Amino acid sequence: MMAELLAGRHPFHGRSDMDHLSEILALLGTADIKEWSGYDGRRLPSGCQLGSFLRNKFPCPTKARIKGPPTLSEAGFEVLSALLRCNPEKRLTAEQALKHRWFKDTKPRAIRR
């Protein structure tokens, strides 16, 4: 939900559960899911890589181009990436996310779309 609000559109467009899983893992990488104690070693969709490309979707404001994807501060990115962890044992809960420093920032910055 947070990624959708920040981007102004749904980040995944698959037509099936497997399509969605492929898109999610292509963006977030597979390292996190493989660390999860509940992962049973099943083969993951092809084309998925270890590394995450999430930061490319939400660049840091100081590194963003004039026109491009919406920017997100380091603190905001910490929240987003922790909410999107594939490993549920490491994923932030809503309560934990709301206690993050990003939500306590006294000078919230508008995001660029």
Coordinates of N, CA and C in Angstrom, one line a residue:
M1 N 0.8 -1.2 0.0 CA 0.0 0.0 0.0 C 0.9 1.3 0.0
M2 N 1.9 1.3 0.8 CA 2.8 2.4 0.9 C 3.5 2.7 -0.5
A3 N 3.9 1.7 -1.2 CA 4.6 1.9 -2.5 C 3.5 2.4 -3.5
E4 N 2.3 1.9 -3.4 CA 1.3 2.4 -4.3 C 1.0 3.9 -4.0
L5 N 0.9 4.3 -2.8 CA 0.6 5.7 -2.4 C 1.8 6.6 -2.9
L6 N 3.0 6.1 -2.7 CA 4.1 7.0 -3.1 C 4.2 7.1 -4.6
A7 N 4.0 6.0 -5.3 CA 4.1 6.0 -6.8 C 2.9 6.6 -7.5
G8 N 1.8 6.6 -6.8 CA 0.6 7.0 -7.4 C -0.1 6.0 -8.4
R9 N 0.4 4.8 -8.3 CA -0.2 3.7 -9.1 C 0.2 2.4 -8.5
H10 N -0.5 1.3 -8.9 CA -0.2 0.0 -8.4 C 1.2 -0.4 -8.9
P11 N 2.1 -0.9 -8.0 CA 3.4 -1.3 -8.5 C 3.5 -2.6 -9.2
F12 N 2.5 -3.4 -9.1 CA 2.5 -4.8 -9.7 C 1.3 -5.0 -10.5
H13 N 1.5 -5.6 -11.7 CA 0.4 -5.7 -12.7 C 0.1 -7.1 -13.1
G14 N 0.6 -8.1 -12.4 CA 0.4 -9.5 -12.9 C -1.0 -9.9 -12.9
R15 N -1.3 -10.9 -13.7 CA -2.6 -11.4 -13.9 C -2.9 -12.7 -13.0
S16 N -1.9 -13.2 -12.5 CA -2.0 -14.4 -11.6 C -1.1 -14.3 -10.4
D17 N -1.3 -15.2 -9.5 CA -0.4 -15.2 -8.3 C 1.0 -15.3 -8.7
M18 N 1.3 -16.2 -9.6 CA 2.7 -16.4 -10.1 C 3.2 -15.2 -10.7
D19 N 2.4 -14.5 -11.5 CA 2.9 -13.2 -12.1 C 3.2 -12.2 -11.1
H20 N 2.4 -12.1 -10.1 CA 2.7 -11.1 -9.0 C 3.9 -11.5 -8.2
L21 N 4.1 -12.8 -7.9 CA 5.3 -13.3 -7.2 C 6.5 -13.0 -8.0
S22 N 6.5 -13.2 -9.3 CA 7.6 -12.9 -10.2 C 8.0 -11.4 -10.2
E23 N 7.0 -10.6 -10.3 CA 7.2 -9.1 -10.3 C 7.8 -8.7 -8.9
I24 N 7.2 -9.2 -7.8 CA 7.7 -8.8 -6.5 C 9.1 -9.2 -6.3
L25 N 9.5 -10.5 -6.6 CA 10.8 -11.0 -6.5 C 11.8 -10.3 -7.4
A26 N 11.3 -9.9 -8.6 CA 12.2 -9.2 -9.6 C 12.6 -7.8 -9.0
L27 N 11.7 -7.2 -8.2 CA 11.9 -5.9 -7.7 C 12.7 -6.0 -6.3
L28 N 12.3 -6.9 -5.5 CA 12.9 -7.0 -4.1 C 14.1 -8.0 -4.0
G29 N 14.2 -8.9 -5.0 CA 15.3 -9.8 -4.9 C 14.9 -11.1 -4.1
T30 N 15.7 -12.1 -4.2 CA 15.3 -13.4 -3.5 C 16.1 -13.7 -2.2
A31 N 17.1 -12.9 -1.9 CA 18.0 -13.1 -0.7 C 17.1 -13.2 0.5
D32 N 16.2 -12.3 0.7 CA 15.4 -12.2 1.9 C 14.5 -13.4 2.1
I33 N 13.9 -13.9 1.0 CA 13.0 -15.0 1.1 C 13.8 -16.3 1.5
K34 N 15.0 -16.4 0.9 CA 15.8 -17.6 1.2 C 16.3 -17.6 2.6
E35 N 16.3 -16.5 3.4 CA 16.7 -16.5 4.8 C 15.5 -16.8 5.7
W36 N 14.3 -16.9 5.2 CA 13.2 -17.1 6.0 C 13.1 -18.6 6.4
S37 N 12.9 -18.8 7.7 CA 12.8 -20.2 8.2 C 11.7 -21.0 7.5
G38 N 10.6 -20.3 7.1 CA 9.5 -21.0 6.5 C 9.7 -21.3 5.0
Y39 N 10.8 -20.9 4.4 CA 11.0 -21.2 3.0 C 11.4 -22.6 2.8
D40 N 10.7 -23.3 2.0 CA 10.9 -24.8 1.9 C 11.8 -25.2 0.7
G41 N 12.5 -24.2 0.1 CA 13.4 -24.6 -0.9 C 12.8 -24.8 -2.3
R42 N 11.5 -24.5 -2.4 CA 10.9 -24.6 -3.7 C 11.6 -23.7 -4.7
R43 N 11.5 -24.1 -5.9 CA 12.1 -23.2 -7.0 C 11.3 -21.9 -7.1
L44 N 12.0 -20.9 -7.2 CA 11.4 -19.5 -7.4 C 11.2 -19.3 -8.9
P45 N 10.4 -18.3 -9.2 CA 10.2 -18.0 -10.6 C 11.5 -17.6 -11.3
S46 N 11.6 -18.0 -12.6 CA 12.8 -17.7 -13.3 C 13.0 -16.2 -13.5
G47 N 14.2 -15.7 -13.7 CA 14.5 -14.3 -13.9 C 14.7 -13.5 -12.6
C48 N 14.5 -14.1 -11.5 CA 14.6 -13.4 -10.2 C 16.1 -13.4 -9.8
Q49 N 16.5 -12.3 -9.2 CA 17.9 -12.2 -8.8 C 18.0 -12.0 -7.3
L50 N 19.2 -12.1 -6.8 CA 19.4 -11.9 -5.4 C 19.2 -10.5 -4.9
G51 N 19.7 -9.5 -5.7 CA 19.7 -8.1 -5.3 C 18.4 -7.4 -5.5
S52 N 18.2 -6.4 -4.7 CA 16.9 -5.6 -4.8 C 17.1 -4.4 -5.7
F53 N 16.0 -4.1 -6.4 CA 16.0 -2.9 -7.3 C 15.0 -1.9 -6.8
L54 N 14.6 -2.0 -5.6 CA 13.6 -1.1 -5.0 C 14.0 0.3 -5.0
R55 N 15.3 0.6 -4.7 CA 15.8 1.9 -4.6 C 15.8 2.6 -6.0
N56 N 15.9 1.8 -7.1 CA 15.7 2.4 -8.4 C 14.3 3.0 -8.6
K57 N 13.3 2.4 -8.0 CA 12.0 2.8 -8.2 C 11.7 4.1 -7.3
F58 N 12.4 4.2 -6.2 CA 12.2 5.4 -5.3 C 13.6 5.9 -4.9
P59 N 14.2 6.7 -5.8 CA 15.6 7.2 -5.6 C 15.6 8.3 -4.5
C60 N 16.8 8.4 -3.9 CA 17.0 9.4 -2.9 C 16.9 10.8 -3.5
P61 N 16.3 11.8 -2.9 CA 16.1 13.1 -3.5 C 17.4 13.7 -4.0
T62 N 18.5 13.5 -3.3 CA 19.8 14.1 -3.7 C 20.3 13.5 -5.0
K63 N 19.9 12.2 -5.3 CA 20.4 11.5 -6.5 C 19.4 11.5 -7.6
A64 N 18.2 12.0 -7.4 CA 17.2 11.9 -8.4 C 17.4 12.9 -9.6
R65 N 17.0 12.4 -10.7 CA 17.0 13.3 -11.9 C 15.8 14.3 -11.8
I66 N 15.9 15.3 -12.7 CA 14.8 16.3 -12.7 C 13.5 15.6 -12.9
K67 N 13.4 14.8 -13.9 CA 12.2 14.1 -14.2 C 12.4 12.6 -14.0
G68 N 11.6 11.9 -13.3 CA 11.8 10.5 -13.1 C 10.9 9.9 -12.1
P69 N 11.2 8.8 -11.4 CA 10.4 8.2 -10.5 C 10.3 9.1 -9.2
P70 N 9.2 8.8 -8.4 CA 9.1 9.6 -7.1 C 10.3 9.4 -6.2
T71 N 10.7 10.4 -5.5 CA 11.8 10.3 -4.6 C 11.4 9.9 -3.2
L72 N 12.3 9.4 -2.5 CA 12.0 9.0 -1.1 C 13.3 9.1 -0.3
S73 N 13.2 9.8 0.9 CA 14.3 10.0 1.8 C 14.8 8.7 2.3
E74 N 16.0 8.7 2.9 CA 16.6 7.5 3.4 C 15.7 6.9 4.5
A75 N 15.1 7.7 5.4 CA 14.2 7.2 6.4 C 13.0 6.6 5.8
G76 N 12.4 7.3 4.8 CA 11.2 6.7 4.2 C 11.5 5.4 3.5
F77 N 12.7 5.3 2.9 CA 13.1 4.1 2.2 C 13.3 3.0 3.2
E78 N 13.8 3.3 4.4 CA 13.9 2.3 5.4 C 12.5 1.7 5.7
V79 N 11.5 2.5 5.9 CA 10.2 2.0 6.2 C 9.6 1.2 5.0
L80 N 9.7 1.7 3.8 CA 9.2 1.0 2.7 C 9.8 -0.3 2.5
S81 N 11.1 -0.4 2.5 CA 11.8 -1.6 2.3 C 11.6 -2.6 3.4
A82 N 11.4 -2.1 4.6 CA 11.1 -3.0 5.7 C 9.7 -3.6 5.7
L83 N 8.8 -2.8 5.2 CA 7.4 -3.2 5.0 C 7.2 -4.2 3.9
L84 N 8.1 -4.2 2.9 CA 8.1 -5.0 1.7 C 9.0 -6.3 1.8
R85 N 9.5 -6.5 3.0 CA 10.4 -7.7 3.2 C 9.6 -8.9 2.8
C86 N 10.2 -9.8 2.0 CA 9.5 -11.1 1.7 C 9.5 -12.0 2.9
N87 N 10.5 -11.9 3.8 CA 10.6 -12.7 5.0 C 9.7 -12.1 6.0
P88 N 8.6 -12.8 6.4 CA 7.7 -12.3 7.4 C 8.3 -12.1 8.8
E89 N 9.3 -12.9 9.0 CA 10.0 -12.8 10.3 C 10.8 -11.5 10.5
K90 N 11.1 -10.8 9.4 CA 11.9 -9.6 9.4 C 11.1 -8.4 9.0
R91 N 9.9 -8.6 8.5 CA 9.0 -7.6 8.0 C 8.5 -6.7 9.1
L92 N 8.4 -5.4 8.9 CA 7.8 -4.5 9.9 C 6.3 -4.7 10.0
T93 N 5.8 -4.6 11.2 CA 4.4 -4.6 11.4 C 3.9 -3.1 11.2
A94 N 2.7 -2.9 11.1 CA 2.2 -1.5 10.9 C 2.5 -0.7 12.1
E95 N 2.4 -1.3 13.3 CA 2.7 -0.6 14.6 C 4.2 -0.2 14.6
Q96 N 5.1 -1.1 14.2 CA 6.5 -0.8 14.2 C 6.8 0.3 13.2
A97 N 6.1 0.2 12.0 CA 6.4 1.2 11.0 C 6.0 2.6 11.5
L98 N 4.8 2.7 12.1 CA 4.3 4.0 12.6 C 5.2 4.6 13.7
K99 N 6.0 3.8 14.3 CA 7.0 4.3 15.3 C 8.3 4.7 14.7
H100 N 8.5 4.5 13.5 CA 9.8 4.8 12.8 C 10.0 6.3 12.7
R101 N 11.2 6.7 12.7 CA 11.5 8.2 12.7 C 11.0 8.9 11.5
W102 N 10.7 8.2 10.4 CA 10.2 8.9 9.2 C 8.8 9.5 9.5
F103 N 8.0 8.9 10.3 CA 6.7 9.4 10.7 C 6.8 10.5 11.8
K104 N 7.9 10.6 12.4 CA 8.1 11.6 13.5 C 8.8 12.8 13.0
D105 N 9.2 12.8 11.7 CA 9.9 14.0 11.2 C 9.1 15.2 11.3
T106 N 9.7 16.3 11.9 CA 8.9 17.5 12.2 C 8.7 18.3 10.9
K107 N 9.5 18.1 9.9 CA 9.3 18.8 8.6 C 9.1 17.8 7.5
P108 N 7.9 17.2 7.4 CA 7.7 16.2 6.3 C 7.9 16.9 4.9
R109 N 8.5 16.2 4.0 CA 8.8 16.7 2.7 C 7.8 16.0 1.7
A110 N 7.3 16.8 0.8 CA 6.4 16.3 -0.2 C 7.3 15.5 -1.2
I111 N 6.7 14.4 -1.7 CA 7.4 13.6 -2.7 C 7.1 14.2 -4.1
R112 N 8.0 14.0 -5.0 CA 7.9 14.4 -6.3 C 7.3 13.3 -7.2
R113 N 6.3 13.5 -7.9 CA 5.7 12.5 -8.8 C 5.9 12.9 -10.2

